[in-house]
Coordinates of C-alpha atoms in Angstrom, one line a residue:
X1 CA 48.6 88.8 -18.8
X2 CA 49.4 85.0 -20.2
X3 CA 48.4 83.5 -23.3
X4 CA 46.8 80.3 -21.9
X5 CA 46.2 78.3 -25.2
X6 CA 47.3 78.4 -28.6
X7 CA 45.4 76.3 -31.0
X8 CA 45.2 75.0 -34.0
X9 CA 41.3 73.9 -35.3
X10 CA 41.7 71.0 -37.5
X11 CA 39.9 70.1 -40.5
X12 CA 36.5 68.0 -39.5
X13 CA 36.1 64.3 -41.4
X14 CA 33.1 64.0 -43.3
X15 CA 31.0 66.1 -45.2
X16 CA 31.4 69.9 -43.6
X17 CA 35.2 69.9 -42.9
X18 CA 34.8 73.4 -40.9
X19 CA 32.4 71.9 -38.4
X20 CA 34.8 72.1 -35.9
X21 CA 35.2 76.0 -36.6
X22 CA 31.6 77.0 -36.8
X23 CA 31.5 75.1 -33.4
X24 CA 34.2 77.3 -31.9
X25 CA 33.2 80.6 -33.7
X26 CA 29.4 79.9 -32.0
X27 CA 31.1 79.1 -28.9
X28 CA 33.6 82.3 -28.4
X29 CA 30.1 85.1 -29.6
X30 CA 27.8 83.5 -27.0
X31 CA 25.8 86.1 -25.5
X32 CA 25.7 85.1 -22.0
X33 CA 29.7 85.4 -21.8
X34 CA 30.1 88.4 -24.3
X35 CA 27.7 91.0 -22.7
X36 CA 24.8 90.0 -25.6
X37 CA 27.4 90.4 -27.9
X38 CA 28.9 94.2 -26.6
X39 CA 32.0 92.7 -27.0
X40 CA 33.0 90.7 -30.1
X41 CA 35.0 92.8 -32.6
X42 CA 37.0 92.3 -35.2
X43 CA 37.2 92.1 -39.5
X44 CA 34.9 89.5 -40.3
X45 CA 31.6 90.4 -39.2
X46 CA 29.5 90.9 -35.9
X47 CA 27.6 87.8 -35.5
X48 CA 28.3 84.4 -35.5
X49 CA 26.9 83.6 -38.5
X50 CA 28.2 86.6 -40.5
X51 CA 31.4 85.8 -39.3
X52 CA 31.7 81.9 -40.3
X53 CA 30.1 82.5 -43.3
X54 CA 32.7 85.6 -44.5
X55 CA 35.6 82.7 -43.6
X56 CA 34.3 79.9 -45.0
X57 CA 33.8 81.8 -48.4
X58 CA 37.4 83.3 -48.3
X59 CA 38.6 79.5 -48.1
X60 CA 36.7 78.8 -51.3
X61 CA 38.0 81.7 -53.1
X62 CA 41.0 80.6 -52.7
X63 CA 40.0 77.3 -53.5
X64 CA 42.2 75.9 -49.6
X65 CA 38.9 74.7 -48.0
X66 CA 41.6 71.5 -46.5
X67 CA 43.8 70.9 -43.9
X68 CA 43.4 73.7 -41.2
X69 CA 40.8 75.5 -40.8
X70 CA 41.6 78.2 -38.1
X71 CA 43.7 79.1 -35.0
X72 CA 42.6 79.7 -31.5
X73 CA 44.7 81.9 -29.2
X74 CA 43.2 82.6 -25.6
X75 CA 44.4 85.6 -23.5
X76 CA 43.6 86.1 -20.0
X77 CA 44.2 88.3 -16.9
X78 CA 44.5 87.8 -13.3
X79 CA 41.4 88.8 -11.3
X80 CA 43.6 91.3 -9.2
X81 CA 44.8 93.1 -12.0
X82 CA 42.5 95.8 -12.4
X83 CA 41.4 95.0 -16.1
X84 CA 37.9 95.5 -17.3
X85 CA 35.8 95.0 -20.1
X86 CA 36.7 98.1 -22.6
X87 CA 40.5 97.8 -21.4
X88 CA 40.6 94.3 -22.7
X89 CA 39.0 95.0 -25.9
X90 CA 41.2 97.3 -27.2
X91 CA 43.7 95.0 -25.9
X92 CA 42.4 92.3 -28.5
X93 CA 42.4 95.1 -31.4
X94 CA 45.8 96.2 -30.9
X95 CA 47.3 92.8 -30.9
X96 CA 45.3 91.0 -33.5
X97 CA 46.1 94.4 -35.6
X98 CA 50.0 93.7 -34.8
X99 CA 50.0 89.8 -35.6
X100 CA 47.4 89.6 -38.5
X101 CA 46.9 93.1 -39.6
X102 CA 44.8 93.5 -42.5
X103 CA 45.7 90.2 -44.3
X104 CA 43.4 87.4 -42.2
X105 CA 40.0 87.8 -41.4
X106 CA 39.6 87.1 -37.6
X107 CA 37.2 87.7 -34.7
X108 CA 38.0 88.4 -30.7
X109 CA 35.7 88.0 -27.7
X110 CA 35.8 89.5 -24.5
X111 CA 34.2 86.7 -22.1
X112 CA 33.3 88.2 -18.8
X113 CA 31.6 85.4 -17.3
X114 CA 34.3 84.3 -15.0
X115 CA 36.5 86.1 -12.1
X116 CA 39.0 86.0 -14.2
X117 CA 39.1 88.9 -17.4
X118 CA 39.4 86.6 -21.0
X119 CA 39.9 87.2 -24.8
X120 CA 39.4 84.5 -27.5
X121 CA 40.6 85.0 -30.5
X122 CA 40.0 83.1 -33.7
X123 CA 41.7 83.8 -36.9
X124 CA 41.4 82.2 -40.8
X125 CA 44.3 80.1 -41.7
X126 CA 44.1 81.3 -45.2
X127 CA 45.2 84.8 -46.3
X128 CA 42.1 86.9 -47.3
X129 CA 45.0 89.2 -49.7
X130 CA 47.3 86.3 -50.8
X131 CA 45.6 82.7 -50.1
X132 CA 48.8 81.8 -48.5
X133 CA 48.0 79.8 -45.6
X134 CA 49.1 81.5 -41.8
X135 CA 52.2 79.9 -41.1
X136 CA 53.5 79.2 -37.2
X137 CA 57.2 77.6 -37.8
X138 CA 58.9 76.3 -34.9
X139 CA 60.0 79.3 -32.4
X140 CA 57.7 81.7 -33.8
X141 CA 56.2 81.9 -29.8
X142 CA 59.3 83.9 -29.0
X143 CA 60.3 85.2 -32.5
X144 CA 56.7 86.3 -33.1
X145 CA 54.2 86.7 -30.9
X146 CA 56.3 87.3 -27.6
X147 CA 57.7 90.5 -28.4
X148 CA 53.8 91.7 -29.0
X149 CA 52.1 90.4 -25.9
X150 CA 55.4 92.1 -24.2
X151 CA 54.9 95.6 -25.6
X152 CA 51.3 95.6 -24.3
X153 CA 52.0 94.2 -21.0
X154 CA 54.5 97.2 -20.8
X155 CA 51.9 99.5 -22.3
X156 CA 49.1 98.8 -19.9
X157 CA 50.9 98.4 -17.0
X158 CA 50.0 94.2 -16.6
X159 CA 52.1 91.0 -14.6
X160 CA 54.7 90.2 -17.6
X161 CA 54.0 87.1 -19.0
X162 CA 54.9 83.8 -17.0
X163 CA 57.1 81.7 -19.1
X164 CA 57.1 78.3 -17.1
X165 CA 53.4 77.7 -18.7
X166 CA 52.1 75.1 -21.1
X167 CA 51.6 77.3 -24.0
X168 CA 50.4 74.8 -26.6
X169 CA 47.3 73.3 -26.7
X170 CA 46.1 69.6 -26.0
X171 CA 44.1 67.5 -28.8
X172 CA 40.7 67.1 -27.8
X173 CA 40.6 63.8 -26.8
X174 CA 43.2 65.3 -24.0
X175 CA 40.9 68.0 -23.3
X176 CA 38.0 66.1 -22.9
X177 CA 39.5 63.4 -20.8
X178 CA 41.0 66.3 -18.3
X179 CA 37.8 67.5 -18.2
X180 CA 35.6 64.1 -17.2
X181 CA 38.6 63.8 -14.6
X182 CA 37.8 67.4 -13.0
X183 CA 34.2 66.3 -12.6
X184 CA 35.4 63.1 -11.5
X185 CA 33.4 61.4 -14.2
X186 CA 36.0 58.8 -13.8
X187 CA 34.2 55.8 -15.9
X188 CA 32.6 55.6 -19.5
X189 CA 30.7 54.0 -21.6
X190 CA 33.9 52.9 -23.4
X191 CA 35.6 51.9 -20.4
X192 CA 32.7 49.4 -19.0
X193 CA 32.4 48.1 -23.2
X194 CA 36.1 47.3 -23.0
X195 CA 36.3 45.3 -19.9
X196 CA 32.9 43.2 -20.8
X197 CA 34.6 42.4 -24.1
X198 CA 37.4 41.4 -22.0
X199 CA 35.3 39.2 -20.6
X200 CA 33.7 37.8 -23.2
X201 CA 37.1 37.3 -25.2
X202 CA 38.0 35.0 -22.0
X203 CA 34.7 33.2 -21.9
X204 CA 34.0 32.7 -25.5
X205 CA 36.2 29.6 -27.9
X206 CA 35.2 31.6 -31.1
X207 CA 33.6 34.8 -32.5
X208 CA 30.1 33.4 -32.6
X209 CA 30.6 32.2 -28.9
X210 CA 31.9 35.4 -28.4
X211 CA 28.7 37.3 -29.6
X212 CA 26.7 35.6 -28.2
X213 CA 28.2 36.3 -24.9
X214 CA 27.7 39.4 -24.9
X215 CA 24.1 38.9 -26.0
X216 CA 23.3 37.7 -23.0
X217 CA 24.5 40.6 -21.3
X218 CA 22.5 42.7 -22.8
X219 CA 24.4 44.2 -26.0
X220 CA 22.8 44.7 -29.0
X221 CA 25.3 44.1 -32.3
X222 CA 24.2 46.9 -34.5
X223 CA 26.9 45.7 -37.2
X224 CA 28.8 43.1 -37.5
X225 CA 30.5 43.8 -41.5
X226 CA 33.9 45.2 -42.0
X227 CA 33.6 46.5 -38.3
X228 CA 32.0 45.8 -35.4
X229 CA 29.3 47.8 -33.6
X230 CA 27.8 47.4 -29.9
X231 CA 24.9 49.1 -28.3
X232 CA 25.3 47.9 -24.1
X233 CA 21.6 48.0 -22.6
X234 CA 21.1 51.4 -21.2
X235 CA 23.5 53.9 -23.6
X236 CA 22.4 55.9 -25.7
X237 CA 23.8 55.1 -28.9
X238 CA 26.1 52.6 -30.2
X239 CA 30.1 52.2 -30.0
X240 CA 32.3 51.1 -33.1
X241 CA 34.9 48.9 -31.5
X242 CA 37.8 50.2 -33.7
X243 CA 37.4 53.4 -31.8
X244 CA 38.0 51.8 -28.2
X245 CA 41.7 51.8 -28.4
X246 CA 44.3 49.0 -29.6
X247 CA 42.9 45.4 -29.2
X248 CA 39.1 45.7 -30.0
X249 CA 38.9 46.4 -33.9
X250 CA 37.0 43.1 -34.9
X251 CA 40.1 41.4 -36.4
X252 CA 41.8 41.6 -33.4
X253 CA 39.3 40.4 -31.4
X254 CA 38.4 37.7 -33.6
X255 CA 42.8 37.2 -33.4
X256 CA 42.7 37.5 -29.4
X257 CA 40.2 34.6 -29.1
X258 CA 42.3 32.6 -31.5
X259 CA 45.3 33.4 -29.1
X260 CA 43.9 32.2 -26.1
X261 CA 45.3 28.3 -26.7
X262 CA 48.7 29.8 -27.5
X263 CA 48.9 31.7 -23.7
X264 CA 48.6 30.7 -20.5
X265 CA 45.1 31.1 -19.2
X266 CA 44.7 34.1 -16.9
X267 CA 42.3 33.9 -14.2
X268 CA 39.9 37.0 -14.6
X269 CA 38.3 37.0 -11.1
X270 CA 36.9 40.8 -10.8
X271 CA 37.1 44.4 -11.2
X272 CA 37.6 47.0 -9.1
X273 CA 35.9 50.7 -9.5
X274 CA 36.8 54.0 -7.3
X275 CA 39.3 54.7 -5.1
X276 CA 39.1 52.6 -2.1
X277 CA 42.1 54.6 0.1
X278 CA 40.3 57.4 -0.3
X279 CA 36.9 56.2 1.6
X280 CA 39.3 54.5 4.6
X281 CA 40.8 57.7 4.5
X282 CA 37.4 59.8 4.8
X283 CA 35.9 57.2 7.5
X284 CA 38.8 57.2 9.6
X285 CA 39.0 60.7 9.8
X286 CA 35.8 61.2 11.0
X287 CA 36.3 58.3 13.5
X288 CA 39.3 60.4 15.1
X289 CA 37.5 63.5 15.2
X290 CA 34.0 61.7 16.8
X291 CA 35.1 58.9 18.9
X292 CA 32.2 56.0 19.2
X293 CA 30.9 57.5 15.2
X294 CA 28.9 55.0 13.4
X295 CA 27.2 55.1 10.0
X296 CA 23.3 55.9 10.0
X297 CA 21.1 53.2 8.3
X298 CA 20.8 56.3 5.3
X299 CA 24.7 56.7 5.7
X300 CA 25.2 53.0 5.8
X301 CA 22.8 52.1 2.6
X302 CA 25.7 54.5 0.3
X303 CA 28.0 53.0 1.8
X304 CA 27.3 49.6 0.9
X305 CA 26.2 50.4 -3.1
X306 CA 29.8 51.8 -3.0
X307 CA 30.8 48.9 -1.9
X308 CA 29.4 46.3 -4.0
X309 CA 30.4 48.7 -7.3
X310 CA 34.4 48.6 -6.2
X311 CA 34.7 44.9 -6.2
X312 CA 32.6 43.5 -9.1
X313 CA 32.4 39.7 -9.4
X314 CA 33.3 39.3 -13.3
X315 CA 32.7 35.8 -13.5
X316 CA 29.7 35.1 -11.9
X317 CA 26.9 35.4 -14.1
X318 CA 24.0 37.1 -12.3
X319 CA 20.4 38.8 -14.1
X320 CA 20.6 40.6 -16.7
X321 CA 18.8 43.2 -14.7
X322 CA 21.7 43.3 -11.9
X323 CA 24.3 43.3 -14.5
X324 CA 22.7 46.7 -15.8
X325 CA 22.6 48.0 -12.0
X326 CA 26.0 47.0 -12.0
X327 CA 27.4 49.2 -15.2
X328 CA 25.0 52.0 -14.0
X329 CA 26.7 52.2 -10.5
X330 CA 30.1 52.2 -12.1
X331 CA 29.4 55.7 -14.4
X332 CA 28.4 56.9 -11.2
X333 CA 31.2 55.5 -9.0
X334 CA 32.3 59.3 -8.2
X335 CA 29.0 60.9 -7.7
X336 CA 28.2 57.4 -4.5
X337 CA 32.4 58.6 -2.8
X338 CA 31.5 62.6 -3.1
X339 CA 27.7 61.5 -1.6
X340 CA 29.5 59.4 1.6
X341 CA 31.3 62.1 2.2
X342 CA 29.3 64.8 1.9
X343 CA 27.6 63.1 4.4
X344 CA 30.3 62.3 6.6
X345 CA 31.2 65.9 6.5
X346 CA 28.1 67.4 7.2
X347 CA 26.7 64.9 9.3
X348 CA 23.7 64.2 7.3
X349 CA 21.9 61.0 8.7
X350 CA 18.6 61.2 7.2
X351 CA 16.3 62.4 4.5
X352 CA 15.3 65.3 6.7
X353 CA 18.7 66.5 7.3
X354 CA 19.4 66.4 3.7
X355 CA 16.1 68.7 2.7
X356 CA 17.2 70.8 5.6
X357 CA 21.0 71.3 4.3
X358 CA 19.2 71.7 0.3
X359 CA 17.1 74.8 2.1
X360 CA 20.0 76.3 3.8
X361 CA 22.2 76.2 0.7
X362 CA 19.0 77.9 -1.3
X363 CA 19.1 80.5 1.3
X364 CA 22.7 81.2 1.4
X365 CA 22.6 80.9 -2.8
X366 CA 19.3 83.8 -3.0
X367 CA 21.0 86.0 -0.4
X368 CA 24.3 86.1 -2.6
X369 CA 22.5 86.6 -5.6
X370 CA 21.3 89.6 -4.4
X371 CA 24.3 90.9 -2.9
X372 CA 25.6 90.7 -6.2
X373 CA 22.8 92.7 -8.0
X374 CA 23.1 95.2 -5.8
X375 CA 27.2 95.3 -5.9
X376 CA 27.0 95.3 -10.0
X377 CA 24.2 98.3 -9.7
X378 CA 26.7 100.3 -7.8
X379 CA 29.4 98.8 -10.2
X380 CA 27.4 99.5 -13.7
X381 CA 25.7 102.6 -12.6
X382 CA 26.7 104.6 -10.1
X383 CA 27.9 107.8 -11.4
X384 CA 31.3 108.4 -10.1
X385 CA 32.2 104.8 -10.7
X386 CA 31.1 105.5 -14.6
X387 CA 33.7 108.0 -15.1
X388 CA 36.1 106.8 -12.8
X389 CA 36.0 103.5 -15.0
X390 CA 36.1 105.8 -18.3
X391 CA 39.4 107.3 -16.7
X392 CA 41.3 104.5 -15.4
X393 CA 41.0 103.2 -19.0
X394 CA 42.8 106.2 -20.7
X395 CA 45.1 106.3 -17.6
X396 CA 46.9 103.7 -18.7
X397 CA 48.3 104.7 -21.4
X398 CA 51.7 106.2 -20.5
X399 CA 51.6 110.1 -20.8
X400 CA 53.9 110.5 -23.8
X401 CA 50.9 107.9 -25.4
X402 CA 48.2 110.2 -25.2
X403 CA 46.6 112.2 -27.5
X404 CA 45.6 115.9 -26.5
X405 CA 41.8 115.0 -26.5
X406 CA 42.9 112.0 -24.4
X407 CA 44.5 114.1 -21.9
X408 CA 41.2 116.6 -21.9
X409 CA 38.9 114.1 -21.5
X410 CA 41.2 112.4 -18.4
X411 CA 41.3 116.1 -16.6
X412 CA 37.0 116.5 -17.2
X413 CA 36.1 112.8 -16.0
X414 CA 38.4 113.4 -13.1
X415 CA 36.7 116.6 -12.0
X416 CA 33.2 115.1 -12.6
X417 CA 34.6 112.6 -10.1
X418 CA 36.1 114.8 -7.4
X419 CA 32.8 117.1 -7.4
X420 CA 31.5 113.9 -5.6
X421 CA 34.5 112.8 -3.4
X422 CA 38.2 112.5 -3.6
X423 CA 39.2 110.7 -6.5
X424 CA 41.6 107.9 -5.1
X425 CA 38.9 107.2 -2.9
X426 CA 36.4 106.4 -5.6
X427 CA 38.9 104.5 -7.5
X428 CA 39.4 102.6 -4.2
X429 CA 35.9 102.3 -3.5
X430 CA 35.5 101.0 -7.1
X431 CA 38.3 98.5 -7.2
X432 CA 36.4 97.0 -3.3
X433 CA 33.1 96.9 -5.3
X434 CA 34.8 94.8 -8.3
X435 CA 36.2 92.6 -5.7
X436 CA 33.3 92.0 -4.2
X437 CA 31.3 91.0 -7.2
X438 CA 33.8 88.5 -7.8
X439 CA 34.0 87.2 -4.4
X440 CA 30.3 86.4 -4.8
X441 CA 30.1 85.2 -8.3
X442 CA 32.8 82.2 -6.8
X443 CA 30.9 81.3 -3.8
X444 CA 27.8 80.9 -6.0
X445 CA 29.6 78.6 -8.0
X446 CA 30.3 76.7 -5.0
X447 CA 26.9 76.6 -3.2
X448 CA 25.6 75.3 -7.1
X449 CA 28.6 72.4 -7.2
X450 CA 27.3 71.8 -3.4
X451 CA 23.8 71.7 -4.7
X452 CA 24.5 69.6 -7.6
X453 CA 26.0 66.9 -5.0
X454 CA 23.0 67.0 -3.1
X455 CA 20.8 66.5 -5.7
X456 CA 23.0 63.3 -7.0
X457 CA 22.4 62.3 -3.3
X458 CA 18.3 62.6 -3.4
X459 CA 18.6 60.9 -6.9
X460 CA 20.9 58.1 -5.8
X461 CA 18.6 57.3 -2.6
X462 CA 15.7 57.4 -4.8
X463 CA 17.3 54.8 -7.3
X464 CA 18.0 52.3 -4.4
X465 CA 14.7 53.0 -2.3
X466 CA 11.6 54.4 -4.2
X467 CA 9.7 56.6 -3.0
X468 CA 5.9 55.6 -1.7
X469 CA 3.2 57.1 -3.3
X470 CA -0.2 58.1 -1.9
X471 CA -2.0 54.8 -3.2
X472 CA 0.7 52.6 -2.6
X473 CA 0.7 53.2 1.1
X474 CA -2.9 52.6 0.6
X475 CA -2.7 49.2 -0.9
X476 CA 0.0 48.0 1.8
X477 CA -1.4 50.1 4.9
X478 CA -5.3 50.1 4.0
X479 CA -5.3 53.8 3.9
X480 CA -2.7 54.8 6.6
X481 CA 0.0 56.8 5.3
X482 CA 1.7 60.1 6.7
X483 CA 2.5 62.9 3.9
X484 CA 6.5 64.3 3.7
X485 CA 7.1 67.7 3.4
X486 CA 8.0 67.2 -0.5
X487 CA 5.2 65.4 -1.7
X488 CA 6.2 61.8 -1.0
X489 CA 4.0 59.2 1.7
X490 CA 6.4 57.6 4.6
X491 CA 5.0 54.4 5.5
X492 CA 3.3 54.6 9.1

């Protein structure tokens, strides 16, 4: 077992400071990850709603609605270690019992969405007996909370905890940039609104200069008071400058611009986007492994929308329109170097090889799925894997744990078991069928990541070269016009 995060849920500014805890609360008791809800426990209710409600109330007893609201703590397993759904439920009961007992109200869930077995747990930071707030001092990991996830790593027989691990959470502005990095969302909104005011900082004499700059590339200045607001052409909503980072609050703009006559003048020539090692890298690869290779014309057109977005003129002025292309290219930077080489990998050259490689894909996706219905019908409801899943929970418990009743109930569900076969051959046969759900819950997450890429790759082809419709090839080709297989007219 390893505690993976411990956090601490902050108060929220403005008007409902436990918006950040309802959010987690709804989160942790969603039904798709919970079993609809078969496994949430805990003191402070059964639903969502029950349960923010019966915390947020305590809070205002106590009159502490401030400061922190709540603390995370996520447990998991590792996939290989044999524990299920009811084992790590009471595993969640006996360890919120130990740390908070009867004096905070708190909540677990048992998420079984993943290969991987996980409990959330979220507790009130205020003392439902005292109102004393939960305090976590300095070295209360190991003078606290150690020991207890210890004893129940002994008592269930579980991988003792691994040490070298991050333990403490990150903020949330951490967490969400890690995450836009895994999906290789590598630009923002607030990165392209930084480097145009950059621009328009070196371009403009004074602030009304500077305005209109960015005007005229298509901003809209929602407010321009105490702080300064911009809407770029094509986001949805608008973006305080303040909140960009050091450097763009209005009075330091407004101070940059005045700066400029104190400084050298820097030259700002262009911008680069993407990683441009990594495409020579994924080219010359494939031209090692295929000797005389050369890029398609639908290989080639990627290829150079790629390569216009990684070297950006800045100071060129161009449309207003290509300027828009431009910003729109560089939130999708990632999504054009994972469609090259896709491509390259798979040696898609065309349209038709792409809708052949989505079909494929479909097929391999649907004849998963239904591997895994069948291996979770064997799993849920075949009758010796039902008791043998009842036992292996009580099992264990060391002997000297277990109550009388315990020890009865172990001896019937085994000889309910070997009525059928052997029982260590059932147990085997139901630890192979568990593995194999979660071997084809993972590749379906795969096939569904590749799918998603080939989807960016119809999308992306589609924004550069429209597709013809039926009485547009009839206006250009007087009627000629030969139907594609999904619904779009190739010119003749």
């Amino acid at each position: 077992m390893a505690v993976t995060r411990l956090l601490r849920i902050k108060e929220t500014k403005g008007s409902n400071r436990a918006s950040h805890l309802k959010k987690n609360i709804f989160y942790i008791c969603r039904n798709d990850k919970t079993g609809n809800g078969l496994w949430i426990g805990g003191n402070a209710g059964r639903t969502p709603d029950v349960i923010y409600r019966t915390i947020v109330e305590n809070k205002k007893f106590w009159c502490k609605e401030d400061g922190s609201q709540a603390f995370h703590y996520m447990l998991s397993f590792p996939p290989d270690c044999g524990v299920d759904e009811a084992t790590a439920f009471q595993i969640a009961e006996e360890f919120c019992g130990e740390l908070l007992g009867e004096n905070y109200y708190y909540v677990f869930a048992v998420h079984n969405d993943r290969a991987h077995m996980h409990i959330h747990i979220t507790f009130d930071s205020v003392s439902k007996t005292d109102g004393l707030k939960f305090h976590s001092p300095k070295g209360d990991w190991e003078k606290r909370i150690q020991p207890i996830t210890d004893r129940i790593c002994e008592k269930y027989h579980l991988p003792a905890l691994d040490y070298s691990e991050e333990r403490r959470g990150r903020n949330y502005g951490e967490w969400k940039k890690s995450k836009r990095m895994e999906k290789g969302e590598y630009y923002s909104w607030t990165d392209i609104i930084r480097d145009d005011i950059d621009e328009a900082i070196e371009h403009s004499e004074d602030y009304e200069k500077f305005l209109t700059y960015l005007r005229e590339d298509g901003y809209t200045v929602t407010r321009d008071g105490k702080f300064l607001s911009l809407l770029p052409a094509g986001a949805g909503r608008a973006f305080r400058t303040g909140r960009l980072g050091n450097g763009y609050a209005k009075e330091e703009i407004i101070q940059r611009i005045a700066d400029k006559v104190q400084k050298p003048k820097i030259e700002y020539r262009y911008k680069t986007y993407g990683d441009r090692q990594e495409m020579r890298e994924v080219i010359y690869t494939k031209i090692v492994r295929s000797p005389g290779w050369k890029m398609t014309p639908f290989q080639r057109k990627f290829w150079k929308r790629w390569n216009n977005t990684y070297f950006i003129q800045k100071p060129e002025r161009v449309t207003k329109e290509q300027r828009q292309r431009n910003k729109q290219d560089i939130l999708e930077i990632r999504k054009l170097s994972d469609a090259i080489r896709y491509m390259i990998d798979y040696d898609i050259g065309d349209e038709a090889d792409l809708e052949k490689r989505k079909a494929e894909l479909k097929k391999e996706r649907d004849a998963l799925s239904r591997e895994l219905s069948a291996s979770q019908t064997k799993y849920y409801k075949k009758q010796p894997f039902y008791f043998v899943s009842r036992c292996e929970g009580l099992r264990r418990k060391k002997p000297e744990e277990r109550s009388p009743d315990e020890e009865q109930k172990i001896k019937e569900l085994t000889e309910m078991v070997e009525s059928v076969c052997p029982y260590e051959e059932a147990v085997s046969m139901w630890r192979e069928t568990k593995r194999e759900m979660d071997k084809c819950r993972c590749a379906i997450r795969d096939i569904k990541k590749e799918e998603k890429i080939v989807d960016d790759i119809f999308r992306l082809h589609y924004q550069m070269e429209p597709p013809i419709r039926e009485i547009e090839v009839k206006k250009k080709n007087g009627g000629a016009g030969e139907i594609c297989e999904n619904g779009w007219f190739a010119k003749s």
